[in-house]
PDB file of C-alpha atoms in Angstrom:
ATOM      1  CA  MET I   1     -56.075  22.808  57.473  1.00  0.00           C
ATOM      2  CA  MET I   2     -52.405  23.378  56.715  1.00  0.00           C
ATOM      3  CA  PRO I   3     -50.633  26.615  55.832  1.00  0.00           C
ATOM      4  CA  THR I   4     -49.776  27.098  52.181  1.00  0.00           C
ATOM      5  CA  TRP I   5     -47.452  29.362  50.250  1.00  0.00           C
ATOM      6  CA  THR I   6     -47.624  30.926  46.804  1.00  0.00           C
ATOM      7  CA  ALA I   7     -44.815  32.108  44.556  1.00  0.00           C
ATOM      8  CA  PHE I   8     -45.652  34.269  41.535  1.00  0.00           C
ATOM      9  CA  THR I   9     -43.621  35.957  38.817  1.00  0.00           C
ATOM     10  CA  LYS I  10     -44.178  37.522  35.388  1.00  0.00           C
ATOM     11  CA  ILE I  11     -42.429  37.174  32.062  1.00  0.00           C
ATOM     12  CA  ASP I  12     -42.901  38.730  28.616  1.00  0.00           C
ATOM     13  CA  ASP I  13     -42.605  35.606  26.440  1.00  0.00           C
ATOM     14  CA  LYS I  14     -44.950  32.606  26.216  1.00  0.00           C
ATOM     15  CA  THR I  15     -42.249  30.049  25.425  1.00  0.00           C
ATOM     16  CA  ARG I  16     -40.049  31.124  28.332  1.00  0.00           C
ATOM     17  CA  ALA I  17     -43.097  31.312  30.602  1.00  0.00           C
ATOM     18  CA  GLU I  18     -44.047  27.713  29.829  1.00  0.00           C
ATOM     19  CA  ALA I  19     -40.442  26.570  30.252  1.00  0.00           C
ATOM     20  CA  LEU I  20     -40.225  28.345  33.608  1.00  0.00           C
ATOM     21  CA  GLY I  21     -43.455  26.669  34.700  1.00  0.00           C
ATOM     22  CA  GLU I  22     -41.983  23.260  33.843  1.00  0.00           C
ATOM     23  CA  ALA I  23     -38.770  24.094  35.711  1.00  0.00           C
ATOM     24  CA  MET I  24     -40.753  25.043  38.816  1.00  0.00           C
ATOM     25  CA  GLU I  25     -42.133  21.510  38.985  1.00  0.00           C
ATOM     26  CA  GLU I  26     -38.590  20.270  39.765  1.00  0.00           C
ATOM     27  CA  LEU I  27     -38.181  22.492  42.839  1.00  0.00           C
ATOM     28  CA  GLU I  28     -37.596  21.142  46.334  1.00  0.00           C
ATOM     29  CA  PRO I  29     -39.902  21.381  48.168  1.00  0.00           C
ATOM     30  CA  GLU I  30     -42.083  20.365  45.252  1.00  0.00           C
ATOM     31  CA  PRO I  31     -45.062  22.617  44.465  1.00  0.00           C
ATOM     32  CA  THR I  32     -48.512  21.071  44.698  1.00  0.00           C
ATOM     33  CA  GLY I  33     -49.481  22.906  41.525  1.00  0.00           C
ATOM     34  CA  VAL I  34     -48.041  25.245  38.896  1.00  0.00           C
ATOM     35  CA  GLY I  35     -49.984  27.515  36.544  1.00  0.00           C
ATOM     36  CA  VAL I  36     -48.997  29.608  33.527  1.00  0.00           C
ATOM     37  CA  PHE I  37     -51.482  32.263  32.366  1.00  0.00           C
ATOM     38  CA  GLU I  38     -51.498  35.124  29.904  1.00  0.00           C
ATOM     39  CA  ILE I  39     -52.434  38.381  31.637  1.00  0.00           C
ATOM     40  CA  GLU I  40     -55.361  39.792  29.641  1.00  0.00           C
ATOM     41  CA  ASP I  41     -54.539  43.476  30.045  1.00  0.00           C
ATOM     42  CA  GLY I  42     -52.720  44.136  26.788  1.00  0.00           C
ATOM     43  CA  SER I  43     -49.314  44.117  28.484  1.00  0.00           C
ATOM     44  CA  GLY I  44     -48.099  40.957  26.740  1.00  0.00           C
ATOM     45  CA  LEU I  45     -47.021  39.530  30.093  1.00  0.00           C
ATOM     46  CA  TRP I  46     -47.486  35.971  31.331  1.00  0.00           C
ATOM     47  CA  GLU I  47     -47.924  35.059  34.999  1.00  0.00           C
ATOM     48  CA  ILE I  48     -46.333  31.927  36.415  1.00  0.00           C
ATOM     49  CA  GLY I  49     -47.395  30.748  39.860  1.00  0.00           C
ATOM     50  CA  GLY I  50     -46.745  27.836  42.176  1.00  0.00           C
ATOM     51  CA  TYR I  51     -48.502  26.591  45.314  1.00  0.00           C
ATOM     52  CA  PHE I  52     -46.598  24.912  48.158  1.00  0.00           C
ATOM     53  CA  ILE I  53     -47.401  23.180  51.442  1.00  0.00           C
ATOM     54  CA  GLU I  54     -43.875  23.959  52.647  1.00  0.00           C
ATOM     55  CA  ALA I  55     -42.158  27.326  52.359  1.00  0.00           C
ATOM     56  CA  PRO I  56     -40.416  27.424  48.964  1.00  0.00           C
ATOM     57  CA  ASN I  57     -36.656  27.913  48.691  1.00  0.00           C
ATOM     58  CA  GLU I  58     -36.370  31.577  47.789  1.00  0.00           C
ATOM     59  CA  VAL I  59     -32.748  31.203  46.670  1.00  0.00           C
ATOM     60  CA  GLU I  60     -33.808  28.599  44.095  1.00  0.00           C
ATOM     61  CA  LEU I  61     -36.654  30.833  42.998  1.00  0.00           C
ATOM     62  CA  ALA I  62     -34.255  33.764  42.544  1.00  0.00           C
ATOM     63  CA  LEU I  63     -31.964  31.589  40.426  1.00  0.00           C
ATOM     64  CA  LEU I  64     -34.920  30.463  38.302  1.00  0.00           C
ATOM     65  CA  SER I  65     -36.156  33.991  37.694  1.00  0.00           C
ATOM     66  CA  ALA I  66     -32.658  35.077  36.673  1.00  0.00           C
ATOM     67  CA  ALA I  67     -32.170  32.076  34.383  1.00  0.00           C
ATOM     68  CA  PHE I  68     -35.415  32.740  32.523  1.00  0.00           C
ATOM     69  CA  HIS I  69     -35.164  36.571  32.580  1.00  0.00           C
ATOM     70  CA  ALA I  70     -38.345  36.834  34.637  1.00  0.00           C
ATOM     71  CA  GLN I  71     -39.347  39.315  37.306  1.00  0.00           C
ATOM     72  CA  GLY I  72     -38.419  38.364  40.857  1.00  0.00           C
ATOM     73  CA  PHE I  73     -40.794  35.918  42.527  1.00  0.00           C
ATOM     74  CA  VAL I  74     -43.246  37.291  45.068  1.00  0.00           C
ATOM     75  CA  VAL I  75     -43.656  34.700  47.847  1.00  0.00           C
ATOM     76  CA  SER I  76     -46.628  34.857  50.200  1.00  0.00           C
ATOM     77  CA  GLU I  77     -47.893  32.698  53.029  1.00  0.00           C
ATOM     78  CA  VAL I  78     -51.616  32.038  52.654  1.00  0.00           C
ATOM     79  CA  PRO I  79     -53.516  31.951  55.967  1.00  0.00           C
ATOM     80  CA  ASP I  80     -55.538  28.877  56.915  1.00  0.00           C
ATOM     81  CA  THR I  81     -58.963  29.468  55.407  1.00  0.00           C
ATOM     82  CA  ASP I  82     -61.998  27.366  54.670  1.00  0.00           C
ATOM     83  CA  TRP I  83     -62.283  28.785  51.163  1.00  0.00           C
ATOM     84  CA  VAL I  84     -65.668  27.292  50.310  1.00  0.00           C
ATOM     85  CA  ASP I  85     -67.137  28.727  53.514  1.00  0.00           C
ATOM     86  CA  LYS I  86     -65.500  32.091  52.802  1.00  0.00           C
ATOM     87  CA  VAL I  87     -66.878  32.162  49.242  1.00  0.00           C
ATOM     88  CA  ARG I  88     -70.321  31.326  50.567  1.00  0.00           C
ATOM     89  CA  ARG I  89     -70.119  34.260  52.948  1.00  0.00           C
ATOM     90  CA  ASP I  90     -68.718  36.671  50.366  1.00  0.00           C
ATOM     91  CA  LEU I  91     -70.788  35.727  47.312  1.00  0.00           C
ATOM     92  CA  THR I  92     -74.180  37.179  48.026  1.00  0.00           C
ATOM     93  CA  PRO I  93     -76.979  36.621  45.479  1.00  0.00           C
ATOM     94  CA  VAL I  94     -76.840  38.645  42.265  1.00  0.00           C
ATOM     95  CA  VAL I  95     -79.813  40.226  40.536  1.00  0.00           C
ATOM     96  CA  ALA I  96     -79.365  40.713  36.776  1.00  0.00           C
ATOM     97  CA  GLY I  97     -82.671  41.860  35.339  1.00  0.00           C
ATOM     98  CA  ARG I  98     -85.188  39.077  35.960  1.00  0.00           C
ATOM     99  CA  PHE I  99     -82.430  36.606  36.850  1.00  0.00           C
ATOM    100  CA  PHE I 100     -81.473  35.762  40.441  1.00  0.00           C
ATOM    101  CA  VAL I 101     -78.154  33.914  40.715  1.00  0.00           C
ATOM    102  CA  TYR I 102     -77.633  32.267  44.093  1.00  0.00           C
ATOM    103  CA  GLY I 103     -75.965  29.473  46.029  1.00  0.00           C
ATOM    104  CA  SER I 104     -77.957  26.832  47.911  1.00  0.00           C
ATOM    105  CA  HIS I 105     -77.143  28.636  51.193  1.00  0.00           C
ATOM    106  CA  ASP I 106     -79.311  31.535  49.918  1.00  0.00           C
ATOM    107  CA  ALA I 107     -82.222  29.432  48.637  1.00  0.00           C
ATOM    108  CA  ASP I 108     -84.563  31.138  51.112  1.00  0.00           C
ATOM    109  CA  LYS I 109     -83.914  34.545  49.491  1.00  0.00           C
ATOM    110  CA  ILE I 110     -85.295  33.901  45.990  1.00  0.00           C
ATOM    111  CA  PRO I 111     -87.606  36.823  45.107  1.00  0.00           C
ATOM    112  CA  GLU I 112     -91.089  36.028  43.898  1.00  0.00           C
ATOM    113  CA  GLY I 113     -91.365  36.339  40.123  1.00  0.00           C
ATOM    114  CA  SER I 114     -87.626  36.054  39.467  1.00  0.00           C
ATOM    115  CA  GLU I 115     -85.885  33.467  37.293  1.00  0.00           C
ATOM    116  CA  PRO I 116     -83.618  31.634  39.781  1.00  0.00           C
ATOM    117  CA  LEU I 117     -80.295  30.144  38.688  1.00  0.00           C
ATOM    118  CA  LEU I 118     -78.525  27.955  41.243  1.00  0.00           C
ATOM    119  CA  ILE I 119     -74.724  28.014  41.019  1.00  0.00           C
ATOM    120  CA  GLU I 120     -72.825  26.649  44.004  1.00  0.00           C
ATOM    121  CA  ALA I 121     -70.108  28.784  45.582  1.00  0.00           C
ATOM    122  CA  ALA I 122     -67.443  26.185  44.791  1.00  0.00           C
ATOM    123  CA  MET I 123     -68.108  26.853  41.087  1.00  0.00           C
ATOM    124  CA  ALA I 124     -67.092  30.503  41.433  1.00  0.00           C
ATOM    125  CA  PHE I 125     -66.129  31.291  37.835  1.00  0.00           C
ATOM    126  CA  GLY I 126     -69.269  32.258  35.953  1.00  0.00           C
ATOM    127  CA  THR I 127     -71.532  32.482  38.984  1.00  0.00           C
ATOM    128  CA  GLY I 128     -72.896  35.857  37.906  1.00  0.00           C
ATOM    129  CA  HIS I 129     -70.780  37.833  40.359  1.00  0.00           C
ATOM    130  CA  HIS I 130     -68.234  38.694  37.687  1.00  0.00           C
ATOM    131  CA  GLY I 131     -69.116  41.790  35.669  1.00  0.00           C
ATOM    132  CA  THR I 132     -68.925  39.844  32.399  1.00  0.00           C
ATOM    133  CA  THR I 133     -71.503  37.223  33.377  1.00  0.00           C
ATOM    134  CA  GLN I 134     -73.769  39.796  34.969  1.00  0.00           C
ATOM    135  CA  GLY I 135     -73.539  41.960  31.858  1.00  0.00           C
ATOM    136  CA  CYS I 136     -74.529  39.057  29.616  1.00  0.00           C
ATOM    137  CA  LEU I 137     -77.536  38.188  31.782  1.00  0.00           C
ATOM    138  CA  GLU I 138     -78.658  41.806  31.762  1.00  0.00           C
ATOM    139  CA  ALA I 139     -78.317  41.928  27.957  1.00  0.00           C
ATOM    140  CA  LEU I 140     -80.374  38.733  27.720  1.00  0.00           C
ATOM    141  CA  ASP I 141     -83.030  40.242  29.976  1.00  0.00           C
ATOM    142  CA  ARG I 142     -83.219  43.396  27.831  1.00  0.00           C
ATOM    143  CA  LEU I 143     -83.530  41.424  24.587  1.00  0.00           C
ATOM    144  CA  ALA I 144     -86.320  39.299  26.024  1.00  0.00           C
ATOM    145  CA  GLY I 145     -88.013  42.384  27.418  1.00  0.00           C
ATOM    146  CA  GLU I 146     -88.083  43.863  23.900  1.00  0.00           C
ATOM    147  CA  GLY I 147     -90.012  40.819  22.696  1.00  0.00           C
ATOM    148  CA  PHE I 148     -87.159  38.767  21.222  1.00  0.00           C
ATOM    149  CA  VAL I 149     -87.607  34.988  21.559  1.00  0.00           C
ATOM    150  CA  GLY I 150     -84.574  32.756  21.103  1.00  0.00           C
ATOM    151  CA  ARG I 151     -85.504  29.653  19.121  1.00  0.00           C
ATOM    152  CA  SER I 152     -81.952  28.509  18.393  1.00  0.00           C
ATOM    153  CA  VAL I 153     -79.466  29.543  21.083  1.00  0.00           C
ATOM    154  CA  ALA I 154     -75.842  28.583  21.775  1.00  0.00           C
ATOM    155  CA  ASP I 155     -73.475  29.444  24.632  1.00  0.00           C
ATOM    156  CA  ILE I 156     -69.862  29.194  23.405  1.00  0.00           C
ATOM    157  CA  GLY I 157     -67.274  28.886  26.191  1.00  0.00           C
ATOM    158  CA  CYS I 158     -70.074  28.261  28.650  1.00  0.00           C
ATOM    159  CA  GLY I 159     -68.113  27.711  31.892  1.00  0.00           C
ATOM    160  CA  THR I 160     -70.796  26.993  34.478  1.00  0.00           C
ATOM    161  CA  ALA I 161     -73.511  27.274  31.765  1.00  0.00           C
ATOM    162  CA  VAL I 162     -75.269  30.039  33.678  1.00  0.00           C
ATOM    163  CA  LEU I 163     -76.026  31.958  30.443  1.00  0.00           C
ATOM    164  CA  ALA I 164     -77.362  28.891  28.650  1.00  0.00           C
ATOM    165  CA  MET I 165     -79.542  28.129  31.664  1.00  0.00           C
ATOM    166  CA  GLY I 166     -80.819  31.700  31.727  1.00  0.00           C
ATOM    167  CA  ALA I 167     -82.001  31.362  28.119  1.00  0.00           C
ATOM    168  CA  ALA I 168     -83.490  27.930  28.843  1.00  0.00           C
ATOM    169  CA  ARG I 169     -85.428  29.368  31.784  1.00  0.00           C
ATOM    170  CA  ILE I 170     -87.318  31.901  29.679  1.00  0.00           C
ATOM    171  CA  TRP I 171     -87.676  30.238  26.251  1.00  0.00           C
ATOM    172  CA  PRO I 172     -89.039  26.808  25.308  1.00  0.00           C
ATOM    173  CA  GLU I 173     -86.369  25.588  22.888  1.00  0.00           C
ATOM    174  CA  THR I 174     -83.279  23.574  23.835  1.00  0.00           C
ATOM    175  CA  VAL I 175     -80.019  25.534  24.260  1.00  0.00           C
ATOM    176  CA  VAL I 176     -76.568  24.176  23.376  1.00  0.00           C
ATOM    177  CA  ALA I 177     -73.749  24.975  25.820  1.00  0.00           C
ATOM    178  CA  SER I 178     -70.153  24.234  24.824  1.00  0.00           C
ATOM    179  CA  ASP I 179     -66.730  24.610  26.374  1.00  0.00           C
ATOM    180  CA  ILE I 180     -63.237  23.686  25.262  1.00  0.00           C
ATOM    181  CA  ASP I 181     -62.452  22.316  28.737  1.00  0.00           C
ATOM    182  CA  GLU I 182     -63.692  18.846  29.708  1.00  0.00           C
ATOM    183  CA  VAL I 183     -63.984  19.762  33.389  1.00  0.00           C
ATOM    184  CA  ALA I 184     -66.052  22.848  32.545  1.00  0.00           C
ATOM    185  CA  VAL I 185     -68.451  20.655  30.567  1.00  0.00           C
ATOM    186  CA  GLU I 186     -68.822  18.354  33.576  1.00  0.00           C
ATOM    187  CA  VAL I 187     -69.496  21.364  35.819  1.00  0.00           C
ATOM    188  CA  ALA I 188     -72.039  22.678  33.316  1.00  0.00           C
ATOM    189  CA  GLU I 189     -73.838  19.322  33.255  1.00  0.00           C
ATOM    190  CA  ALA I 190     -73.943  19.245  37.061  1.00  0.00           C
ATOM    191  CA  ASN I 191     -75.427  22.747  37.140  1.00  0.00           C
ATOM    192  CA  VAL I 192     -78.026  21.824  34.529  1.00  0.00           C
ATOM    193  CA  ARG I 193     -79.127  18.908  36.725  1.00  0.00           C
ATOM    194  CA  ALA I 194     -79.159  21.079  39.860  1.00  0.00           C
ATOM    195  CA  ASN I 195     -81.490  23.512  38.086  1.00  0.00           C
ATOM    196  CA  ALA I 196     -83.776  20.743  36.759  1.00  0.00           C
ATOM    197  CA  LEU I 197     -83.011  21.755  33.166  1.00  0.00           C
ATOM    198  CA  GLU I 198     -82.096  18.319  31.817  1.00  0.00           C
ATOM    199  CA  GLY I 199     -83.203  18.157  28.193  1.00  0.00           C
ATOM    200  CA  LYS I 200     -83.399  21.964  27.992  1.00  0.00           C
ATOM    201  CA  VAL I 201     -79.612  22.480  27.916  1.00  0.00           C
ATOM    202  CA  ILE I 202     -77.267  20.185  25.977  1.00  0.00           C
ATOM    203  CA  CYS I 203     -73.614  20.398  27.065  1.00  0.00           C
ATOM    204  CA  VAL I 204     -70.846  19.504  24.607  1.00  0.00           C
ATOM    205  CA  GLU I 205     -67.056  19.766  24.487  1.00  0.00           C
ATOM    206  CA  ALA I 206     -65.898  21.966  21.612  1.00  0.00           C
ATOM    207  CA  ALA I 207     -63.394  24.586  20.514  1.00  0.00           C
ATOM    208  CA  GLY I 208     -65.608  27.364  19.249  1.00  0.00           C
ATOM    209  CA  PHE I 209     -68.331  25.874  17.054  1.00  0.00           C
ATOM    210  CA  GLU I 210     -66.317  22.738  16.227  1.00  0.00           C
ATOM    211  CA  ASN I 211     -68.818  20.086  17.240  1.00  0.00           C
ATOM    212  CA  ASP I 212     -71.407  18.180  15.188  1.00  0.00           C
ATOM    213  CA  VAL I 213     -74.218  19.151  17.560  1.00  0.00           C
ATOM    214  CA  LEU I 214     -73.388  22.843  17.153  1.00  0.00           C
ATOM    215  CA  HIS I 215     -73.163  22.535  13.365  1.00  0.00           C
ATOM    216  CA  GLU I 216     -76.472  20.688  13.079  1.00  0.00           C
ATOM    217  CA  ARG I 217     -78.409  23.270  15.102  1.00  0.00           C
ATOM    218  CA  ALA I 218     -77.116  26.295  13.174  1.00  0.00           C
ATOM    219  CA  PRO I 219     -77.973  28.926  12.167  1.00  0.00           C
ATOM    220  CA  TYR I 220     -78.511  30.542  15.569  1.00  0.00           C
ATOM    221  CA  ASP I 221     -80.629  33.551  16.349  1.00  0.00           C
ATOM    222  CA  LEU I 222     -78.662  34.157  19.576  1.00  0.00           C
ATOM    223  CA  VAL I 223     -75.122  33.187  20.563  1.00  0.00           C
ATOM    224  CA  PHE I 224     -73.397  33.981  23.856  1.00  0.00           C
ATOM    225  CA  ALA I 225     -69.600  34.095  23.944  1.00  0.00           C
ATOM    226  CA  ASN I 226     -68.203  35.213  27.288  1.00  0.00           C
ATOM    227  CA  ILE I 227     -64.526  34.355  26.862  1.00  0.00           C
ATOM    228  CA  LEU I 228     -61.523  36.664  26.251  1.00  0.00           C
ATOM    229  CA  LYS I 229     -60.573  39.331  23.722  1.00  0.00           C
ATOM    230  CA  GLN I 230     -58.355  37.355  21.350  1.00  0.00           C
ATOM    231  CA  PRO I 231     -60.493  34.196  21.273  1.00  0.00           C
ATOM    232  CA  LEU I 232     -63.509  36.434  20.559  1.00  0.00           C
ATOM    233  CA  ILE I 233     -61.705  38.092  17.640  1.00  0.00           C
ATOM    234  CA  ASP I 234     -60.618  34.687  16.314  1.00  0.00           C
ATOM    235  CA  LEU I 235     -64.223  33.493  16.586  1.00  0.00           C
ATOM    236  CA  ALA I 236     -65.678  36.301  14.437  1.00  0.00           C
ATOM    237  CA  PRO I 237     -65.603  34.524  11.011  1.00  0.00           C
ATOM    238  CA  SER I 238     -67.108  31.372  12.516  1.00  0.00           C
ATOM    239  CA  MET I 239     -69.743  33.459  14.284  1.00  0.00           C
ATOM    240  CA  LYS I 240     -70.746  34.940  10.918  1.00  0.00           C
ATOM    241  CA  ALA I 241     -71.051  31.441   9.457  1.00  0.00           C
ATOM    242  CA  HIS I 242     -73.242  30.138  12.288  1.00  0.00           C
ATOM    243  CA  LEU I 243     -75.393  33.191  13.035  1.00  0.00           C
ATOM    244  CA  ALA I 244     -78.718  33.631  11.236  1.00  0.00           C
ATOM    245  CA  ASP I 245     -79.408  36.832   9.319  1.00  0.00           C
ATOM    246  CA  GLY I 246     -80.831  39.220  11.888  1.00  0.00           C
ATOM    247  CA  GLY I 247     -79.453  37.071  14.697  1.00  0.00           C
ATOM    248  CA  TYR I 248     -77.820  38.499  17.802  1.00  0.00           C
ATOM    249  CA  THR I 249     -74.626  37.712  19.651  1.00  0.00           C
ATOM    250  CA  ILE I 250     -73.807  38.775  23.204  1.00  0.00           C
ATOM    251  CA  LEU I 251     -70.050  39.035  23.758  1.00  0.00           C
ATOM    252  CA  SER I 252     -68.111  39.631  26.959  1.00  0.00           C
ATOM    253  CA  GLY I 253     -64.841  38.866  28.715  1.00  0.00           C
ATOM    254  CA  ILE I 254     -63.712  42.207  27.264  1.00  0.00           C
ATOM    255  CA  LEU I 255     -61.885  44.944  29.145  1.00  0.00           C
ATOM    256  CA  THR I 256     -63.094  48.475  28.417  1.00  0.00           C
ATOM    257  CA  ARG I 257     -59.976  49.324  26.393  1.00  0.00           C
ATOM    258  CA  GLN I 258     -60.454  46.192  24.264  1.00  0.00           C
ATOM    259  CA  ALA I 259     -64.094  46.761  23.316  1.00  0.00           C
ATOM    260  CA  ASP I 260     -63.530  48.809  20.146  1.00  0.00           C
ATOM    261  CA  GLU I 261     -61.082  46.250  18.736  1.00  0.00           C
ATOM    262  CA  VAL I 262     -63.551  43.402  19.289  1.00  0.00           C
ATOM    263  CA  ALA I 263     -66.472  45.395  17.867  1.00  0.00           C
ATOM    264  CA  GLU I 264     -64.428  46.287  14.767  1.00  0.00           C
ATOM    265  CA  ALA I 265     -63.526  42.630  14.155  1.00  0.00           C
ATOM    266  CA  TYR I 266     -67.221  41.713  14.155  1.00  0.00           C
ATOM    267  CA  ALA I 267     -68.240  44.743  12.092  1.00  0.00           C
ATOM    268  CA  ALA I 268     -65.823  43.520   9.419  1.00  0.00           C
ATOM    269  CA  GLU I 269     -67.882  40.301   9.304  1.00  0.00           C
ATOM    270  CA  GLY I 270     -71.164  42.168   8.947  1.00  0.00           C
ATOM    271  CA  ILE I 271     -72.135  41.845  12.624  1.00  0.00           C
ATOM    272  CA  ALA I 272     -72.839  45.361  13.870  1.00  0.00           C
ATOM    273  CA  GLU I 273     -72.851  46.758  17.391  1.00  0.00           C
ATOM    274  CA  VAL I 274     -76.309  47.444  18.802  1.00  0.00           C
ATOM    275  CA  ASN I 275     -75.439  48.236  22.408  1.00  0.00           C
ATOM    276  CA  ARG I 276     -72.599  48.103  24.908  1.00  0.00           C
ATOM    277  CA  THR I 277     -72.718  48.169  28.693  1.00  0.00           C
ATOM    278  CA  THR I 278     -69.922  48.532  31.206  1.00  0.00           C
ATOM    279  CA  ILE I 279     -69.731  46.972  34.667  1.00  0.00           C
ATOM    280  CA  GLY I 280     -66.519  47.884  36.451  1.00  0.00           C
ATOM    281  CA  ASP I 281     -63.632  47.291  34.022  1.00  0.00           C
ATOM    282  CA  TRP I 282     -65.652  44.954  31.792  1.00  0.00           C
ATOM    283  CA  VAL I 283     -67.765  45.537  28.700  1.00  0.00           C
ATOM    284  CA  THR I 284     -70.619  43.481  27.280  1.00  0.00           C
ATOM    285  CA  LEU I 285     -71.421  43.941  23.576  1.00  0.00           C
ATOM    286  CA  LEU I 286     -74.752  43.219  21.935  1.00  0.00           C
ATOM    287  CA  LEU I 287     -74.281  42.784  18.178  1.00  0.00           C
ATOM    288  CA  GLN I 288     -76.606  41.888  15.306  1.00  0.00           C
ATOM    289  CA  LYS I 289     -75.876  40.307  11.935  1.00  0.00           C
TER     290      LYS I 289
END
């Protein structure tokens, strides 16, 4: 393994953030990757980061930050680490109601009577360790425990498809899992195969509900959407159109201070809050049309 370096800064404008990200790609030494992300904390800031296998030129970085009116870059050397091995050590199994989310290295720990969901450590986003995913699984467990049976279920922005697989584990009907990202869909399909749920979970690429498979299977009596605040708000009218009367939606990816705004957007569409739970800084909403 070789040492690596990171260089991160923040900026308060999307256009300048994207332009700064493009400018970073011209640096010498050249970064191995550059990312530009909106910080979902209500600050309006964007984070721009680069990864290097040689120490970046801090003078050039200072000139870039000044040229684009960004904060000064924070440069860090990342120690040699086998990240997959570290994640395997750090990500212990998660219990969320009846669901047991684990990596293959913990296959000998599956409790009797649980619903096991295998998600490898390398697929860390959406493994169940994040408060949003855990909250959604717990909401699913509570709904099922109250006697609800999902006969038409969709998972919008599915990531690893752990939520879709949870529904497919406990109910007989096929679940549709969608994501806007092609790689996420491939990961979801791999996880479906690893959990022997082929035919029980259909994975499609879509922005929101914009896919023929999703349209054809509507209306839904349960929809998961574990994404981010603004995409959730934007999704509200489409959720109303695709959700059956009396149907439920489980929403997460919401910081505690954002929960009221999201709930109000759905209430305006006739989808009322039934319950909310908080895990750490994150809220999961259960709503009903």
